[in-house]
Coordinates of C-alpha atoms in Angstrom, one line a residue:
A240 CA -113.1 -128.2 64.2
N241 CA -115.7 -127.6 61.5
R242 CA -115.8 -130.3 58.9
P243 CA -115.7 -129.1 55.3
R244 CA -119.2 -129.4 53.7
M245 CA -120.2 -129.9 50.1
T246 CA -121.3 -126.8 48.3
P247 CA -124.7 -127.1 46.5
K248 CA -122.8 -127.4 43.2
Q249 CA -120.6 -130.2 44.5
R250 CA -123.6 -132.0 46.0
I251 CA -125.6 -131.8 42.7
L252 CA -122.6 -133.2 40.8
F253 CA -122.0 -136.0 43.2
L254 CA -125.6 -137.1 43.3
I255 CA -126.1 -137.1 39.5
W256 CA -122.7 -138.8 39.1
L257 CA -123.9 -141.5 41.5
M258 CA -127.2 -141.8 39.5
M259 CA -125.4 -142.0 36.2
A260 CA -123.0 -144.7 37.6
V261 CA -126.1 -146.8 38.6
A262 CA -127.7 -146.1 35.2
Y263 CA -124.7 -147.5 33.3
L264 CA -124.3 -150.3 35.7
D265 CA -127.9 -151.4 34.9
R266 CA -127.5 -150.7 31.1
T267 CA -124.4 -152.7 30.7
N268 CA -124.9 -155.7 33.1
I269 CA -126.9 -157.4 30.2
T270 CA -123.9 -157.0 27.9
V271 CA -121.7 -159.0 30.2
A272 CA -124.5 -161.5 30.8
G273 CA -125.0 -161.7 27.0
P274 CA -123.2 -164.9 26.2
T275 CA -124.9 -166.7 29.1
M276 CA -128.3 -165.4 28.2
M277 CA -127.9 -166.2 24.5
A278 CA -127.1 -169.8 25.4
A279 CA -129.9 -170.1 28.0
L280 CA -132.6 -168.5 25.8
H281 CA -131.3 -169.9 22.5
L282 CA -130.9 -166.4 21.0
S283 CA -129.0 -165.7 17.8
H284 CA -126.7 -162.7 17.5
T285 CA -129.4 -160.9 15.5
Q286 CA -132.0 -161.6 18.3
F287 CA -129.7 -160.4 21.0
G288 CA -129.0 -157.3 19.0
W289 CA -132.7 -156.6 19.1
V290 CA -132.7 -157.1 22.9
L291 CA -129.9 -154.5 23.2
A292 CA -131.7 -152.1 20.9
A293 CA -135.0 -152.4 22.8
F294 CA -133.5 -150.4 25.6
T295 CA -132.4 -147.7 23.2
L296 CA -135.9 -147.5 21.7
G297 CA -137.5 -146.8 25.0
Y298 CA -134.7 -144.4 26.0
A299 CA -135.0 -142.5 22.7
L300 CA -138.8 -142.1 23.0
M301 CA -138.4 -140.3 26.3
Q302 CA -135.6 -137.9 25.4
I303 CA -137.7 -134.9 24.3
P304 CA -140.7 -135.6 26.6
G305 CA -138.4 -136.1 29.6
G306 CA -136.5 -132.9 28.8
W307 CA -139.7 -131.0 28.3
L308 CA -141.0 -132.2 31.7
A309 CA -137.7 -131.2 33.4
D310 CA -138.1 -127.7 32.0
R311 CA -141.7 -127.6 33.3
I312 CA -141.7 -129.3 36.7
G313 CA -138.0 -129.3 37.6
S314 CA -135.3 -132.0 37.6
R315 CA -135.7 -133.4 41.1
P316 CA -139.0 -135.2 40.9
L317 CA -138.2 -136.6 37.4
L318 CA -134.8 -138.0 38.6
I319 CA -136.4 -139.8 41.6
T320 CA -139.2 -141.2 39.4
A321 CA -136.6 -142.4 36.8
L322 CA -134.7 -144.3 39.4
L323 CA -137.8 -146.0 40.7
V324 CA -139.1 -147.0 37.3
W325 CA -135.9 -148.3 35.8
S326 CA -135.0 -150.3 39.0
I327 CA -138.4 -152.1 38.8
F328 CA -137.7 -153.1 35.2
T329 CA -134.1 -154.1 36.0
A330 CA -135.6 -156.6 38.4
L331 CA -138.3 -157.7 35.9
T332 CA -135.5 -158.5 33.4
G333 CA -134.5 -161.3 35.6
L334 CA -138.0 -162.7 35.7
T335 CA -138.3 -163.1 31.9
G336 CA -137.7 -166.4 30.1
A337 CA -138.4 -165.8 26.4
L338 CA -137.5 -163.3 23.7
V339 CA -140.8 -161.3 23.4
P340 CA -141.3 -160.5 27.2
L341 CA -137.5 -159.7 27.3
L342 CA -138.0 -157.2 24.5
A343 CA -141.0 -155.6 26.3
V344 CA -139.2 -155.3 29.6
R345 CA -136.0 -153.8 28.1
T346 CA -138.0 -151.2 26.2
L347 CA -139.8 -150.1 29.4
F348 CA -136.4 -150.2 31.2
G349 CA -135.2 -147.7 28.5
V350 CA -138.3 -145.5 29.1
G351 CA -137.3 -145.3 32.8
E352 CA -133.7 -144.4 32.1
G353 CA -134.8 -142.0 29.3
I354 CA -136.6 -139.8 31.9
E355 CA -133.3 -138.8 33.5
N356 CA -131.1 -137.4 30.8
G357 CA -132.6 -133.9 30.1
A358 CA -133.1 -133.3 33.8
Q359 CA -129.5 -134.0 34.6
F360 CA -128.1 -131.7 31.9
K361 CA -130.7 -129.1 32.9
L362 CA -129.2 -129.2 36.4
I363 CA -125.7 -128.6 35.0
G364 CA -126.8 -125.9 32.7
D365 CA -128.7 -124.1 35.5
H366 CA -126.0 -124.2 38.1
F367 CA -122.7 -124.0 36.1
A368 CA -121.5 -121.2 33.9
G369 CA -120.2 -121.8 30.3
R370 CA -116.5 -122.0 31.4
E371 CA -117.4 -124.5 34.1
R372 CA -119.5 -126.8 32.0
S373 CA -116.9 -128.8 30.2
A374 CA -115.2 -129.8 33.5
A375 CA -118.5 -130.3 35.2
T376 CA -120.0 -132.5 32.5
A377 CA -116.6 -134.4 32.2
F378 CA -116.7 -135.2 35.9
F379 CA -120.4 -136.1 35.9
L380 CA -120.0 -138.4 32.9
T381 CA -117.0 -140.2 34.3
A382 CA -119.7 -142.4 35.7
L383 CA -120.3 -143.8 32.2
P384 CA -117.1 -145.9 32.2
L385 CA -116.8 -146.3 36.0
G386 CA -120.2 -147.9 36.4
P387 CA -119.5 -150.7 33.9
A388 CA -115.8 -151.0 35.1
V389 CA -117.0 -151.8 38.6
G390 CA -120.0 -153.7 37.5
A391 CA -118.5 -156.1 35.0
P392 CA -116.6 -158.2 37.7
V393 CA -119.6 -158.1 40.0
V394 CA -121.8 -159.3 37.1
T395 CA -119.5 -162.2 36.3
W396 CA -119.3 -163.1 40.1
L397 CA -123.1 -163.1 40.4
L398 CA -123.5 -165.1 37.2
G399 CA -121.3 -167.8 38.7
R400 CA -123.0 -167.7 42.1
V401 CA -126.8 -167.1 41.5
G402 CA -127.3 -167.2 37.7
W403 CA -128.5 -164.4 35.4
H404 CA -132.1 -164.3 36.6
A405 CA -131.2 -163.5 40.2
M406 CA -128.3 -161.2 39.1
F407 CA -130.9 -158.7 37.7
L408 CA -132.9 -158.9 40.9
W409 CA -129.7 -157.9 42.9
F410 CA -129.0 -155.1 40.5
A411 CA -132.4 -153.4 41.2
L412 CA -131.2 -152.5 44.7
P413 CA -128.6 -149.7 44.0
G414 CA -131.2 -147.7 42.0
L415 CA -133.6 -147.8 44.9
L416 CA -130.9 -146.7 47.4
V417 CA -129.9 -143.7 45.1
A418 CA -133.5 -142.7 44.8
L419 CA -133.6 -142.3 48.6
L420 CA -130.4 -140.2 48.5
L421 CA -131.8 -137.9 45.9
F422 CA -135.1 -137.5 47.9
F423 CA -133.2 -136.4 51.0
F424 CA -130.2 -134.5 49.6
L425 CA -130.8 -133.1 46.1
P426 CA -131.6 -129.4 46.4
R427 CA -135.2 -128.5 45.7
Q428 CA -134.7 -125.1 44.2
S429 CA -133.3 -124.5 40.8
G430 CA -130.1 -122.5 40.3
E431 CA -130.1 -119.2 38.5
A432 CA -129.9 -119.9 34.8
A433 CA -126.3 -119.6 33.8
H434 CA -125.2 -117.6 30.7
S435 CA -125.4 -119.6 27.5
A436 CA -122.4 -118.6 25.3
V437 CA -124.0 -119.1 21.9
W438 CA -127.5 -117.9 22.6
G439 CA -126.5 -114.7 24.4
E440 CA -129.1 -113.2 26.9
T441 CA -130.4 -116.0 29.1
G442 CA -134.1 -116.4 29.2
Q443 CA -134.9 -114.7 25.9
E444 CA -137.5 -117.2 24.6
R445 CA -137.3 -117.6 20.8
G446 CA -139.2 -120.9 20.4
W447 CA -138.3 -124.3 19.0
G448 CA -138.7 -123.0 15.5
E449 CA -135.6 -120.8 15.7
A450 CA -133.6 -123.5 17.5
L451 CA -134.4 -126.0 14.8
K452 CA -133.6 -123.6 12.0
R453 CA -130.0 -123.4 13.2
Q454 CA -127.5 -125.6 11.3
S455 CA -125.6 -126.1 14.5
S456 CA -128.6 -127.8 16.2
W457 CA -128.8 -130.5 13.4
L458 CA -125.0 -130.9 13.2
A459 CA -125.0 -131.7 17.0
F460 CA -127.9 -134.1 16.5
A461 CA -126.2 -135.9 13.6
A462 CA -122.8 -136.0 15.2
Y463 CA -124.2 -137.6 18.3
G464 CA -126.2 -140.1 16.3
F465 CA -123.1 -141.2 14.3
F466 CA -121.0 -141.3 17.5
N467 CA -123.6 -143.5 19.3
V468 CA -123.5 -146.1 16.5
A469 CA -119.9 -146.7 17.5
F470 CA -120.4 -146.2 21.2
W471 CA -123.3 -148.6 21.6
G472 CA -121.8 -151.1 19.1
F473 CA -118.7 -151.0 21.4
L474 CA -120.6 -151.1 24.7
G475 CA -123.2 -153.7 23.6
W476 CA -120.9 -156.2 21.9
M477 CA -117.5 -155.9 23.5
P478 CA -118.0 -158.7 26.1
T479 CA -119.5 -161.0 23.5
Y480 CA -116.7 -160.2 21.1
L481 CA -114.0 -161.0 23.8
S482 CA -115.8 -164.2 24.8
Q483 CA -116.7 -165.6 21.3
S484 CA -114.0 -164.2 19.0
R485 CA -111.1 -164.0 21.5
H486 CA -112.2 -167.0 23.5
I487 CA -111.9 -165.4 27.0
E488 CA -113.7 -167.5 29.7
L489 CA -116.5 -166.1 31.8
K490 CA -114.5 -166.0 35.0
A491 CA -111.9 -163.7 33.4
L492 CA -114.3 -161.8 31.2
G493 CA -115.5 -159.3 34.0
L494 CA -111.9 -158.2 34.9
I495 CA -110.7 -158.0 31.3
S496 CA -113.9 -156.1 30.2
S497 CA -113.1 -153.6 33.0
I498 CA -109.8 -152.5 31.5
P499 CA -111.2 -150.5 28.5
Y500 CA -113.8 -148.8 30.7
L501 CA -111.0 -147.7 33.1
C502 CA -109.1 -146.3 30.1
G503 CA -112.3 -144.5 29.1
F504 CA -112.4 -142.9 32.5
V505 CA -108.9 -141.6 32.1
G506 CA -109.8 -140.3 28.6
M507 CA -112.8 -138.4 30.0
I508 CA -110.6 -136.6 32.6
V509 CA -107.7 -135.8 30.2
I510 CA -109.9 -134.7 27.2
G511 CA -112.4 -133.0 29.5
R512 CA -109.6 -130.9 30.9
L513 CA -108.3 -130.0 27.5
G514 CA -111.8 -128.9 26.5
A515 CA -112.0 -126.7 29.5
G516 CA -108.5 -125.3 28.9
V517 CA -106.4 -124.8 25.8
F518 CA -109.0 -126.2 23.4
F519 CA -112.0 -124.3 24.9
H520 CA -112.6 -122.3 21.7
R521 CA -111.9 -125.4 19.5
R522 CA -113.9 -128.0 21.5
A523 CA -115.8 -129.3 18.5
A524 CA -112.5 -129.9 16.6
L525 CA -111.1 -131.6 19.7
I526 CA -114.0 -134.0 19.8
A527 CA -113.6 -134.7 16.1
G528 CA -110.0 -135.6 16.5
S529 CA -110.9 -137.8 19.5
Y530 CA -113.4 -139.7 17.4
L531 CA -111.0 -140.2 14.5
L532 CA -108.4 -141.7 16.8
A533 CA -111.1 -144.0 18.3
A534 CA -111.8 -145.2 14.8
A535 CA -108.1 -145.9 14.2
F536 CA -107.8 -148.0 17.4
L537 CA -111.0 -149.9 16.6
C538 CA -109.1 -150.9 13.4
V539 CA -106.1 -152.0 15.6
T540 CA -108.5 -154.1 17.7
F541 CA -110.0 -156.2 15.0
T542 CA -106.8 -156.7 13.0
A543 CA -104.8 -157.7 16.2
T544 CA -103.2 -161.1 15.9
N545 CA -103.3 -161.8 19.7
V546 CA -105.4 -160.9 22.8
P547 CA -103.0 -158.4 24.4
R548 CA -102.8 -156.3 21.2
C549 CA -106.6 -156.6 20.9
L550 CA -107.0 -155.3 24.5
I551 CA -104.6 -152.4 23.8
G552 CA -106.7 -151.4 20.8
L553 CA -110.0 -151.7 22.7
S554 CA -108.6 -149.7 25.6
L555 CA -107.2 -146.8 23.5
A556 CA -110.5 -146.8 21.5
A557 CA -112.4 -146.5 24.8
F558 CA -110.0 -143.6 25.9
F559 CA -111.0 -141.5 22.8
L560 CA -114.6 -142.7 22.6
Y561 CA -115.4 -141.7 26.2
G562 CA -113.0 -138.7 26.1
G563 CA -115.3 -136.7 23.9
F564 CA -118.3 -136.8 26.2
G565 CA -117.5 -133.8 28.5
P566 CA -116.6 -131.3 25.7
F567 CA -119.5 -132.5 23.5
W568 CA -122.1 -131.8 26.1
A569 CA -120.5 -128.5 27.1
V570 CA -120.8 -127.5 23.4
A571 CA -124.4 -128.7 23.3
L572 CA -125.3 -126.7 26.5
D573 CA -123.7 -123.6 24.9
L574 CA -126.0 -124.1 21.9
T575 CA -129.0 -124.1 24.2
P576 CA -131.1 -121.2 25.6
G577 CA -131.6 -121.4 29.3
W578 CA -135.3 -121.8 29.2
M579 CA -135.2 -125.0 27.1
R580 CA -132.0 -126.7 28.3
G581 CA -133.8 -129.9 29.2
A582 CA -135.8 -130.2 26.0
F583 CA -132.9 -129.2 23.7
T584 CA -130.4 -131.6 25.2
G585 CA -133.1 -134.3 25.0
F586 CA -133.4 -133.4 21.3
V587 CA -129.6 -133.9 20.7
N588 CA -129.6 -137.1 22.8
M589 CA -132.5 -138.4 20.8
G590 CA -130.2 -138.2 17.7
G591 CA -127.7 -140.3 19.7
Q592 CA -130.3 -142.9 20.6
I593 CA -131.3 -143.4 16.9
G594 CA -127.7 -144.4 16.3
G595 CA -127.7 -146.4 19.5
F596 CA -130.8 -148.3 18.4
L597 CA -129.4 -149.2 15.0
A598 CA -125.9 -150.2 16.2
P599 CA -126.7 -153.4 18.1
I600 CA -129.1 -154.6 15.4
V601 CA -126.7 -154.0 12.5
V602 CA -123.7 -155.4 14.3
G603 CA -125.6 -158.5 15.4
T604 CA -127.0 -159.0 11.9
L605 CA -123.5 -158.7 10.4
V606 CA -122.1 -161.2 12.9
T607 CA -124.9 -163.7 12.2
R608 CA -124.4 -163.5 8.4
T609 CA -120.6 -163.4 8.3
H610 CA -119.7 -165.3 11.5
S611 CA -117.2 -162.5 12.1
F612 CA -117.1 -159.2 13.9
A613 CA -115.0 -157.6 11.2
D614 CA -117.8 -155.9 9.3
G615 CA -119.3 -154.7 12.6
F616 CA -116.0 -152.9 13.4
L617 CA -115.9 -151.3 9.9
F618 CA -119.5 -150.1 10.4
M619 CA -118.5 -148.4 13.7
M620 CA -115.4 -146.9 12.2
A621 CA -117.4 -145.4 9.3
A622 CA -119.9 -143.9 11.8
L623 CA -117.1 -142.2 13.8
I624 CA -115.6 -140.6 10.6
L625 CA -119.1 -139.2 9.8
A626 CA -119.4 -137.9 13.4
A627 CA -116.0 -136.1 13.0
V628 CA -117.1 -134.5 9.7
C629 CA -120.2 -133.1 11.4
L630 CA -118.1 -131.8 14.4
L631 CA -115.6 -130.1 12.1
R632 CA -118.4 -128.4 10.3
L633 CA -119.9 -127.4 13.7
Q634 CA -116.5 -125.9 14.7
Q635 CA -116.7 -123.7 11.6
T636 CA -120.3 -122.6 12.3
E637 CA -119.4 -121.7 15.9
L638 CA -116.5 -119.6 14.7
S639 CA -118.5 -117.9 12.0
G640 CA -121.2 -116.7 14.3
A641 CA -123.5 -117.6 17.2
G642 CA -125.2 -120.8 16.4
G643 CA -124.3 -121.0 12.7
R644 CA -127.5 -120.0 10.8

């Protein structure tokens, strides 16, 4: 009997899903190791905030160049290069022993991961039509919570067995293995450029100038920036918050940290399906509602009087934080002309990384000054409300005409 084979679309989705899972495994292992590293290297919360932000700086710098290169030379060579570069700097993280070299290595690690983003979204834009993109991006981006969910217990186990230096050396291996898989199995040819709902005729080159004159472009940029303040504040500081404010021991930290990520995975599936179905024409409003509910559950988290209630708040916040990813990038791809998908999604993601750069520093500084995470949570909640405002305006511009001039 003939065994069922993956279609080219399925193979592309599976491979970039695997790549994204490894990316987030490597991004978030340092957050679980954070309390151990802070103690070993005598880092304050402010200094560790800068370590977390260093990755985002390198990542942000590569968004538009990486997307531009994907549009010019194709996604495949860039994705393989990205895996090799960031795996090397994952390993080098484990060889550092002081703040300054750690900052340099994490910045270059961010450069490696920054190469991938535009190339991945270009693949989805090139191979999936508008109606398919919300579900395709939602599936692809389920790797964002699943990578850390699987990785957090592994990190805590390795920390206990081999220490944080060797842990980073072990975590370099998955990226090298996935680079081999992409080399052998990722299709070499690009798909036919799929129709872009907002821009109309695919391939009609109008230039960056017109793209940047559109209000919708800047609303997407700002919304993703504000969202990432909350997302990276949550991602970067959750394990330290659970350890230091809720007094959860290291051996339990990995498993407990996995629970919100798993809820985030469920949120991506549920809200991704809603964005592809009944809310297809109101996706921006759907994302705005998701962010407002995330803000509400962050409030539940930091006002909780016991650990179970705190975990419920974190888990439901993660459900709605992660849930908006699929519909958001489906909307961003619909704002994008086919010939510049890599560069334009890089532009929007750069907005996100500005927020992601500021979040760990601001939260770390607030914790250092107040000896409490309360102001950090308020900062993240305010950012989510601003992101929702931008998305509600984006919904209006989408309804009022293509692209919202």
